[in-house]
Amino acid sequence: MSTFDNATADRPIGLTAPSGIDRAAHHRLDEAWLSVAWSHPTTRVFVVSGGQVLIDDTPEGGTEIVMTPAFEAPVTETHRYFLGTDEDGVSYFALQKDSLPGRMDQSARPAGLREAGLLLGPRDAGLMAHAVALENWQRLHRFCSRCGERTVIAAAGHIRRCQACGAEHYPRTDPAVIMLVTDDQDRALLGRQVHWPEGRFSTLAGFVEPGESIEQSVVREVYEEAGVTVGEVEYIASQPWPFPSSLMLGFMARATSSEIDVDGEEIEEARWFSREELTAAFASGEVLPPFGISIAARLIEIWYGEPLPRPGRVHRTG
């Protein structure tokens, strides 16, 4: 995957571990099969609302999405999304509702993907990412972009059809590049967006433009945001990022210049950090690491050589 060789290189990236779920896309247009799957006693259903689901702690110390059999699920006429099946033949559906259901035992809690993604196992994290991405798309694409008429849901939530002009619309995924840039002194370039809290630094990132390769996008985005030119670009890994509809493409990039000139619109501040400088900044609280679920944290870790500090975690001192 990468020429970087350290203890962090093979650690999984959030939301990318194999979920054990077969999306079984060939069943999405089979209404008879979907009806049987929905009514099967082993089928499991959960509600997604505003990017959140209910999660609950298990007796074994883990965390899972709160799921119910289909016959206990809230009623919905159309917003029922088939997510796939597991190796035991269990089918999974998500229901899009205006609010999450209450819990009689009060032990469950609502959570978005940024929080839940750090707690859930691969199966539930994968199911939640799929459901949240579909919900985001469904809420924002209710009308036909060709003729303006209202569209209807088809293919178990994976298509919207316009009955007026016949157009079909599919879930949107926007490719975005995210990159850790290093210079000839092996320092890392980290930036702070204008709307982030003081001290929050992370890798640079941006969307791929029409007619542009992802490598070209890395070069352009780094120069636009920080004024640094980039030469060599190395792909590392990708990560689904449904906030609301991105696919993050992670890179390591080698700078050919070191002078920083931030754009002031997206990036308010950018700095070069050696490992020692970043360690000291973490220890003093001057720099806050990116969220652990993000591929940004993993890109920095690959260069840094060990996991980034989290609350309660002791980080290296030299």
mmCIF file of C-alpha atoms in Angstrom:
data_model
loop_
_atom_site.group_PDB
_atom_site.id
_atom_site.type_symbol
_atom_site.label_atom_id
_atom_site.label_comp_id
_atom_site.label_asym_id
_atom_site.label_seq_id
_atom_site.Cartn_x
_atom_site.Cartn_y
_atom_site.Cartn_z
ATOM 1 C CA MET A 1 0.000 0.000 0.000
ATOM 2 C CA SER A 2 2.790 2.414 0.827
ATOM 3 C CA THR A 3 6.539 2.698 0.924
ATOM 4 C CA PHE A 4 6.263 3.949 4.522
ATOM 5 C CA ASP A 5 7.286 1.229 6.956
ATOM 6 C CA ASN A 6 6.431 1.629 10.627
ATOM 7 C CA ALA A 7 4.092 0.327 13.296
ATOM 8 C CA THR A 8 1.161 2.397 12.049
ATOM 9 C CA ALA A 9 1.280 1.546 8.340
ATOM 10 C CA ASP A 10 -0.988 -1.515 8.547
ATOM 11 C CA ARG A 11 -3.507 -0.199 11.073
ATOM 12 C CA PRO A 12 -7.027 0.031 9.606
ATOM 13 C CA ILE A 13 -8.526 3.347 8.611
ATOM 14 C CA GLY A 14 -11.913 4.230 10.070
ATOM 15 C CA LEU A 15 -14.943 3.002 8.082
ATOM 16 C CA THR A 16 -12.783 0.900 5.736
ATOM 17 C CA ALA A 17 -12.466 -2.441 7.544
ATOM 18 C CA PRO A 18 -14.297 -5.340 5.820
ATOM 19 C CA SER A 19 -17.837 -5.279 7.171
ATOM 20 C CA GLY A 20 -18.847 -8.828 6.252
ATOM 21 C CA ILE A 21 -21.886 -7.385 4.456
ATOM 22 C CA ASP A 22 -22.675 -8.315 0.859
ATOM 23 C CA ARG A 23 -24.581 -5.349 -0.576
ATOM 24 C CA ALA A 24 -26.391 -7.801 -2.880
ATOM 25 C CA ALA A 25 -27.232 -5.098 -5.400
ATOM 26 C CA HIS A 26 -28.887 -7.642 -7.693
ATOM 27 C CA HIS A 27 -31.799 -7.836 -5.235
ATOM 28 C CA ARG A 28 -32.579 -4.110 -5.200
ATOM 29 C CA LEU A 29 -34.985 -4.287 -8.143
ATOM 30 C CA ASP A 30 -36.542 -7.603 -7.098
ATOM 31 C CA GLU A 31 -39.634 -6.486 -5.209
ATOM 32 C CA ALA A 32 -40.739 -10.060 -4.495
ATOM 33 C CA TRP A 33 -37.370 -10.930 -2.934
ATOM 34 C CA LEU A 34 -37.302 -7.698 -0.929
ATOM 35 C CA SER A 35 -40.791 -8.384 0.405
ATOM 36 C CA VAL A 36 -39.784 -11.859 1.576
ATOM 37 C CA ALA A 37 -36.541 -10.540 3.078
ATOM 38 C CA TRP A 38 -38.392 -7.791 4.942
ATOM 39 C CA SER A 39 -40.831 -10.235 6.516
ATOM 40 C CA HIS A 40 -38.193 -12.816 7.490
ATOM 41 C CA PRO A 41 -37.805 -13.205 11.276
ATOM 42 C CA THR A 42 -34.021 -12.853 11.171
ATOM 43 C CA THR A 43 -34.053 -9.537 9.296
ATOM 44 C CA ARG A 44 -32.699 -6.602 11.268
ATOM 45 C CA VAL A 45 -33.771 -2.974 10.901
ATOM 46 C CA PHE A 46 -32.561 0.340 12.288
ATOM 47 C CA VAL A 47 -33.686 3.945 11.942
ATOM 48 C CA VAL A 48 -31.488 6.711 10.552
ATOM 49 C CA SER A 49 -32.460 10.335 11.056
ATOM 50 C CA GLY A 50 -30.425 13.454 10.431
ATOM 51 C CA GLY A 51 -27.232 11.415 10.097
ATOM 52 C CA GLN A 52 -27.763 9.731 13.466
ATOM 53 C CA VAL A 53 -28.726 6.267 14.676
ATOM 54 C CA LEU A 54 -29.332 4.820 18.115
ATOM 55 C CA ILE A 55 -26.351 2.975 19.582
ATOM 56 C CA ASP A 56 -26.089 0.981 22.789
ATOM 57 C CA ASP A 57 -23.331 -0.637 24.824
ATOM 58 C CA THR A 58 -23.262 -4.427 24.947
ATOM 59 C CA PRO A 59 -22.646 -6.613 28.033
ATOM 60 C CA GLU A 60 -19.380 -7.693 26.395
ATOM 61 C CA GLY A 61 -18.065 -4.123 26.441
ATOM 62 C CA GLY A 62 -18.689 -3.269 22.799
ATOM 63 C CA THR A 63 -21.110 -0.889 21.092
ATOM 64 C CA GLU A 64 -23.757 -1.760 18.514
ATOM 65 C CA ILE A 65 -26.496 -0.081 16.498
ATOM 66 C CA VAL A 66 -29.904 -0.629 18.071
ATOM 67 C CA MET A 67 -31.704 -2.950 15.647
ATOM 68 C CA THR A 68 -35.095 -4.614 15.736
ATOM 69 C CA PRO A 69 -36.895 -7.311 13.749
ATOM 70 C CA ALA A 70 -38.865 -5.882 10.859
ATOM 71 C CA PHE A 71 -42.231 -6.462 12.568
ATOM 72 C CA GLU A 72 -41.136 -4.173 15.436
ATOM 73 C CA ALA A 73 -39.787 -1.432 13.162
ATOM 74 C CA PRO A 74 -41.568 1.935 12.735
ATOM 75 C CA VAL A 75 -43.926 2.165 9.783
ATOM 76 C CA THR A 76 -42.672 3.914 6.661
ATOM 77 C CA GLU A 77 -44.247 3.906 3.234
ATOM 78 C CA THR A 78 -41.242 4.475 0.984
ATOM 79 C CA HIS A 79 -38.047 5.351 2.862
ATOM 80 C CA ARG A 80 -36.884 1.783 3.411
ATOM 81 C CA TYR A 81 -33.372 1.062 2.229
ATOM 82 C CA PHE A 82 -31.930 -2.406 1.689
ATOM 83 C CA LEU A 83 -28.297 -2.455 2.818
ATOM 84 C CA GLY A 84 -27.324 -6.080 2.170
ATOM 85 C CA THR A 85 -26.947 -9.491 3.767
ATOM 86 C CA ASP A 86 -24.321 -11.132 5.951
ATOM 87 C CA GLU A 87 -22.759 -14.593 5.640
ATOM 88 C CA ASP A 88 -25.560 -16.100 7.749
ATOM 89 C CA GLY A 89 -28.214 -14.812 5.363
ATOM 90 C CA VAL A 90 -29.445 -12.058 7.668
ATOM 91 C CA SER A 91 -30.797 -9.084 5.730
ATOM 92 C CA TYR A 92 -30.332 -5.495 6.920
ATOM 93 C CA PHE A 93 -32.566 -2.508 6.224
ATOM 94 C CA ALA A 94 -32.425 1.147 7.265
ATOM 95 C CA LEU A 95 -35.531 3.287 7.694
ATOM 96 C CA GLN A 96 -35.292 7.040 7.131
ATOM 97 C CA LYS A 97 -37.488 8.894 9.628
ATOM 98 C CA ASP A 98 -37.885 12.472 10.797
ATOM 99 C CA SER A 99 -36.742 11.495 14.296
ATOM 100 C CA LEU A 100 -35.194 8.558 16.100
ATOM 101 C CA PRO A 101 -37.519 6.313 18.130
ATOM 102 C CA GLY A 102 -37.488 6.479 21.906
ATOM 103 C CA ARG A 103 -36.178 3.623 24.045
ATOM 104 C CA MET A 104 -38.099 2.299 27.009
ATOM 105 C CA ASP A 105 -34.954 1.288 28.887
ATOM 106 C CA GLN A 106 -33.266 4.666 28.253
ATOM 107 C CA SER A 107 -29.902 2.978 27.797
ATOM 108 C CA ALA A 108 -29.484 3.761 24.096
ATOM 109 C CA ARG A 109 -28.253 7.097 22.832
ATOM 110 C CA PRO A 110 -28.248 8.881 19.474
ATOM 111 C CA ALA A 111 -24.898 9.242 17.736
ATOM 112 C CA GLY A 112 -23.552 10.546 14.463
ATOM 113 C CA LEU A 113 -20.970 8.729 12.402
ATOM 114 C CA ARG A 114 -17.996 10.706 13.731
ATOM 115 C CA GLU A 115 -18.699 9.412 17.248
ATOM 116 C CA ALA A 116 -20.192 6.029 16.418
ATOM 117 C CA GLY A 117 -17.525 5.182 13.851
ATOM 118 C CA LEU A 118 -14.925 5.041 16.640
ATOM 119 C CA LEU A 119 -17.080 2.719 18.767
ATOM 120 C CA LEU A 120 -18.870 0.351 16.401
ATOM 121 C CA GLY A 121 -17.480 -2.862 14.986
ATOM 122 C CA PRO A 122 -16.843 -3.188 11.242
ATOM 123 C CA ARG A 123 -20.305 -4.593 10.448
ATOM 124 C CA ASP A 124 -22.263 -1.831 12.135
ATOM 125 C CA ALA A 125 -19.889 0.947 11.053
ATOM 126 C CA GLY A 126 -20.242 -0.174 7.443
ATOM 127 C CA LEU A 127 -24.021 -0.396 7.683
ATOM 128 C CA MET A 128 -24.237 3.044 9.268
ATOM 129 C CA ALA A 129 -21.986 4.668 6.656
ATOM 130 C CA HIS A 130 -24.142 3.179 3.894
ATOM 131 C CA ALA A 131 -27.394 4.293 5.543
ATOM 132 C CA VAL A 132 -26.197 7.813 6.346
ATOM 133 C CA ALA A 133 -24.944 8.312 2.793
ATOM 134 C CA LEU A 134 -28.291 7.207 1.355
ATOM 135 C CA GLU A 135 -30.234 9.395 3.768
ATOM 136 C CA ASN A 136 -28.152 12.467 2.912
ATOM 137 C CA TRP A 137 -28.639 11.893 -0.792
ATOM 138 C CA GLN A 138 -32.356 11.179 -0.490
ATOM 139 C CA ARG A 139 -33.034 14.338 1.497
ATOM 140 C CA LEU A 140 -31.204 16.559 -0.988
ATOM 141 C CA HIS A 141 -32.418 15.043 -4.274
ATOM 142 C CA ARG A 142 -36.189 14.895 -4.109
ATOM 143 C CA PHE A 143 -36.687 16.707 -7.409
ATOM 144 C CA CYS A 144 -35.505 15.900 -10.920
ATOM 145 C CA SER A 145 -32.505 17.927 -12.022
ATOM 146 C CA ARG A 146 -33.666 17.594 -15.635
ATOM 147 C CA CYS A 147 -37.288 18.785 -15.452
ATOM 148 C CA GLY A 148 -37.864 19.843 -11.849
ATOM 149 C CA GLU A 149 -40.665 17.373 -11.062
ATOM 150 C CA ARG A 150 -40.709 15.349 -7.848
ATOM 151 C CA THR A 151 -38.946 11.986 -8.073
ATOM 152 C CA VAL A 152 -39.868 8.659 -6.465
ATOM 153 C CA ILE A 153 -37.664 6.143 -4.674
ATOM 154 C CA ALA A 154 -36.717 2.909 -6.451
ATOM 155 C CA ALA A 155 -34.166 0.101 -6.187
ATOM 156 C CA ALA A 156 -34.596 -0.187 -2.408
ATOM 157 C CA GLY A 157 -33.362 3.374 -1.904
ATOM 158 C CA HIS A 158 -30.543 3.423 -4.462
ATOM 159 C CA ILE A 159 -32.319 5.175 -7.356
ATOM 160 C CA ARG A 160 -34.733 8.111 -7.654
ATOM 161 C CA ARG A 161 -36.923 8.063 -10.765
ATOM 162 C CA CYS A 162 -38.711 10.944 -12.414
ATOM 163 C CA GLN A 163 -42.128 9.806 -13.625
ATOM 164 C CA ALA A 164 -42.506 12.972 -15.694
ATOM 165 C CA CYS A 165 -39.453 12.730 -17.974
ATOM 166 C CA GLY A 166 -38.184 9.216 -17.203
ATOM 167 C CA ALA A 167 -34.794 10.275 -15.846
ATOM 168 C CA GLU A 168 -33.064 8.099 -13.266
ATOM 169 C CA HIS A 169 -30.861 9.641 -10.589
ATOM 170 C CA TYR A 170 -28.245 7.718 -8.610
ATOM 171 C CA PRO A 171 -26.558 8.401 -5.262
ATOM 172 C CA ARG A 172 -23.851 10.980 -5.632
ATOM 173 C CA THR A 173 -20.267 10.479 -4.484
ATOM 174 C CA ASP A 174 -17.850 13.411 -4.706
ATOM 175 C CA PRO A 175 -14.148 12.496 -4.988
ATOM 176 C CA ALA A 176 -11.914 14.536 -2.707
ATOM 177 C CA VAL A 177 -8.163 14.383 -2.180
ATOM 178 C CA ILE A 178 -6.575 14.586 1.259
ATOM 179 C CA MET A 179 -2.798 14.678 1.556
ATOM 180 C CA LEU A 180 0.055 14.889 3.987
ATOM 181 C CA VAL A 181 2.784 17.015 2.410
ATOM 182 C CA THR A 182 6.392 16.613 3.556
ATOM 183 C CA ASP A 183 9.477 18.645 2.600
ATOM 184 C CA ASP A 184 13.155 17.818 2.080
ATOM 185 C CA GLN A 185 13.688 18.001 5.865
ATOM 186 C CA ASP A 186 10.901 15.433 6.354
ATOM 187 C CA ARG A 187 8.687 18.003 8.059
ATOM 188 C CA ALA A 188 4.910 17.713 7.695
ATOM 189 C CA LEU A 189 2.696 20.528 6.455
ATOM 190 C CA LEU A 190 -0.451 20.925 8.557
ATOM 191 C CA GLY A 191 -3.123 23.578 8.225
ATOM 192 C CA ARG A 192 -6.039 25.002 10.176
ATOM 193 C CA GLN A 193 -9.300 25.854 8.440
ATOM 194 C CA VAL A 194 -10.910 29.185 9.207
ATOM 195 C CA HIS A 195 -13.912 27.641 10.985
ATOM 196 C CA TRP A 196 -11.929 25.211 13.149
ATOM 197 C CA PRO A 197 -11.227 25.874 16.832
ATOM 198 C CA GLU A 198 -7.887 27.374 17.795
ATOM 199 C CA GLY A 199 -5.173 24.731 17.733
ATOM 200 C CA ARG A 200 -6.937 22.211 15.500
ATOM 201 C CA PHE A 201 -4.513 21.284 12.701
ATOM 202 C CA SER A 202 -4.836 18.622 10.050
ATOM 203 C CA THR A 203 -3.811 17.663 6.542
ATOM 204 C CA LEU A 204 -4.815 19.706 3.511
ATOM 205 C CA ALA A 205 -7.744 18.516 1.404
ATOM 206 C CA GLY A 206 -10.009 19.544 -1.444
ATOM 207 C CA PHE A 207 -12.400 18.358 -4.121
ATOM 208 C CA VAL A 208 -11.387 16.996 -7.514
ATOM 209 C CA GLU A 209 -12.472 19.356 -10.288
ATOM 210 C CA PRO A 210 -14.020 18.349 -13.650
ATOM 211 C CA GLY A 211 -11.469 17.154 -16.185
ATOM 212 C CA GLU A 212 -8.758 16.749 -13.547
ATOM 213 C CA SER A 213 -6.845 13.668 -12.409
ATOM 214 C CA ILE A 214 -6.574 13.033 -8.692
ATOM 215 C CA GLU A 215 -2.802 13.616 -8.837
ATOM 216 C CA GLN A 216 -3.350 16.964 -10.514
ATOM 217 C CA SER A 217 -5.902 17.793 -7.845
ATOM 218 C CA VAL A 218 -3.356 17.160 -5.070
ATOM 219 C CA VAL A 219 -0.864 19.530 -6.691
ATOM 220 C CA ARG A 220 -3.464 22.234 -7.319
ATOM 221 C CA GLU A 221 -5.102 22.098 -3.888
ATOM 222 C CA VAL A 222 -1.803 22.301 -1.978
ATOM 223 C CA TYR A 223 -0.713 25.308 -4.003
ATOM 224 C CA GLU A 224 -4.088 27.058 -3.759
ATOM 225 C CA GLU A 225 -4.426 26.566 -0.006
ATOM 226 C CA ALA A 226 -0.832 26.930 1.182
ATOM 227 C CA GLY A 227 1.217 28.300 -1.724
ATOM 228 C CA VAL A 228 3.491 25.215 -1.640
ATOM 229 C CA THR A 229 4.433 23.409 -4.843
ATOM 230 C CA VAL A 230 4.326 19.616 -4.943
ATOM 231 C CA GLY A 231 6.215 17.101 -7.055
ATOM 232 C CA GLU A 232 5.947 13.403 -6.211
ATOM 233 C CA VAL A 233 2.487 12.161 -5.209
ATOM 234 C CA GLU A 234 1.882 8.704 -3.701
ATOM 235 C CA TYR A 235 -1.568 7.174 -3.235
ATOM 236 C CA ILE A 236 -2.117 5.577 0.188
ATOM 237 C CA ALA A 237 -5.774 4.612 0.693
ATOM 238 C CA SER A 238 -9.365 5.788 0.401
ATOM 239 C CA GLN A 239 -12.166 6.311 2.914
ATOM 240 C CA PRO A 240 -15.926 6.771 2.536
ATOM 241 C CA TRP A 241 -16.863 10.105 4.073
ATOM 242 C CA PRO A 242 -20.646 10.666 3.903
ATOM 243 C CA PHE A 243 -20.597 14.237 5.271
ATOM 244 C CA PRO A 244 -22.576 14.429 3.112
ATOM 245 C CA SER A 245 -21.295 12.533 0.053
ATOM 246 C CA SER A 246 -17.520 12.372 -0.329
ATOM 247 C CA LEU A 247 -14.964 9.669 -1.012
ATOM 248 C CA MET A 248 -11.639 10.721 0.484
ATOM 249 C CA LEU A 249 -8.568 9.693 -1.546
ATOM 250 C CA GLY A 250 -5.514 9.770 0.689
ATOM 251 C CA PHE A 251 -2.011 10.682 -0.505
ATOM 252 C CA MET A 252 1.494 11.407 0.625
ATOM 253 C CA ALA A 253 3.040 14.261 -1.347
ATOM 254 C CA ARG A 254 6.569 15.654 -1.512
ATOM 255 C CA ALA A 255 6.955 19.431 -1.564
ATOM 256 C CA THR A 256 9.371 21.114 -3.966
ATOM 257 C CA SER A 257 9.103 24.455 -2.160
ATOM 258 C CA SER A 258 8.753 25.369 1.508
ATOM 259 C CA GLU A 259 7.502 28.967 1.646
ATOM 260 C CA ILE A 260 3.914 29.090 2.911
ATOM 261 C CA ASP A 261 1.322 31.536 1.614
ATOM 262 C CA VAL A 262 -2.161 30.548 2.844
ATOM 263 C CA ASP A 263 -5.244 31.538 0.875
ATOM 264 C CA GLY A 264 -7.002 33.008 3.925
ATOM 265 C CA GLU A 265 -10.352 31.718 2.698
ATOM 266 C CA GLU A 266 -10.198 27.993 3.437
ATOM 267 C CA ILE A 267 -6.908 27.827 5.347
ATOM 268 C CA GLU A 268 -6.219 30.460 7.988
ATOM 269 C CA GLU A 269 -2.851 29.118 9.133
ATOM 270 C CA ALA A 270 -0.381 26.482 7.940
ATOM 271 C CA ARG A 271 2.898 25.368 9.486
ATOM 272 C CA TRP A 272 5.737 22.930 8.928
ATOM 273 C CA PHE A 273 6.257 20.514 11.834
ATOM 274 C CA SER A 274 9.121 18.178 12.577
ATOM 275 C CA ARG A 275 8.155 15.110 14.613
ATOM 276 C CA GLU A 276 9.782 16.637 17.677
ATOM 277 C CA GLU A 277 7.948 19.929 17.193
ATOM 278 C CA LEU A 278 4.623 18.179 16.746
ATOM 279 C CA THR A 279 5.206 16.038 19.842
ATOM 280 C CA ALA A 280 5.910 19.146 21.900
ATOM 281 C CA ALA A 281 2.855 20.911 20.455
ATOM 282 C CA PHE A 282 0.639 17.960 21.355
ATOM 283 C CA ALA A 283 2.075 17.871 24.881
ATOM 284 C CA SER A 284 1.501 21.584 25.483
ATOM 285 C CA GLY A 285 -1.972 21.588 23.942
ATOM 286 C CA GLU A 286 -0.872 24.085 21.299
ATOM 287 C CA VAL A 287 -1.948 21.618 18.596
ATOM 288 C CA LEU A 288 -5.017 19.387 18.698
ATOM 289 C CA PRO A 289 -4.855 16.269 16.503
ATOM 290 C CA PRO A 290 -7.525 15.562 13.883
ATOM 291 C CA PHE A 291 -10.459 13.337 14.766
ATOM 292 C CA GLY A 292 -9.490 9.686 15.104
ATOM 293 C CA ILE A 293 -12.057 8.423 12.597
ATOM 294 C CA SER A 294 -10.628 10.538 9.787
ATOM 295 C CA ILE A 295 -8.098 9.277 7.274
ATOM 296 C CA ALA A 296 -6.236 12.522 8.043
ATOM 297 C CA ALA A 297 -5.192 11.068 11.390
ATOM 298 C CA ARG A 298 -3.880 7.917 9.704
ATOM 299 C CA LEU A 299 -1.878 9.869 7.120
ATOM 300 C CA ILE A 300 -0.205 11.858 9.878
ATOM 301 C CA GLU A 301 0.405 8.680 11.901
ATOM 302 C CA ILE A 302 2.160 7.006 8.971
ATOM 303 C CA TRP A 303 4.650 9.880 8.906
ATOM 304 C CA TYR A 304 4.716 10.392 12.695
ATOM 305 C CA GLY A 305 5.531 6.732 13.347
ATOM 306 C CA GLU A 306 2.988 5.987 16.075
ATOM 307 C CA PRO A 307 -0.662 6.646 16.956
ATOM 308 C CA LEU A 308 -1.557 10.267 17.600
ATOM 309 C CA PRO A 309 -2.378 11.219 21.194
ATOM 310 C CA ARG A 310 -5.937 10.916 22.410
ATOM 311 C CA PRO A 311 -7.400 11.973 25.752
ATOM 312 C CA GLY A 312 -5.711 9.908 28.430
ATOM 313 C CA ARG A 313 -3.063 8.538 26.079
ATOM 314 C CA VAL A 314 0.583 9.163 26.852
ATOM 315 C CA HIS A 315 2.565 10.194 23.790
ATOM 316 C CA ARG A 316 6.260 9.972 23.214
ATOM 317 C CA THR A 317 8.656 12.487 24.658
ATOM 318 C CA GLY A 318 11.560 11.873 22.405
#
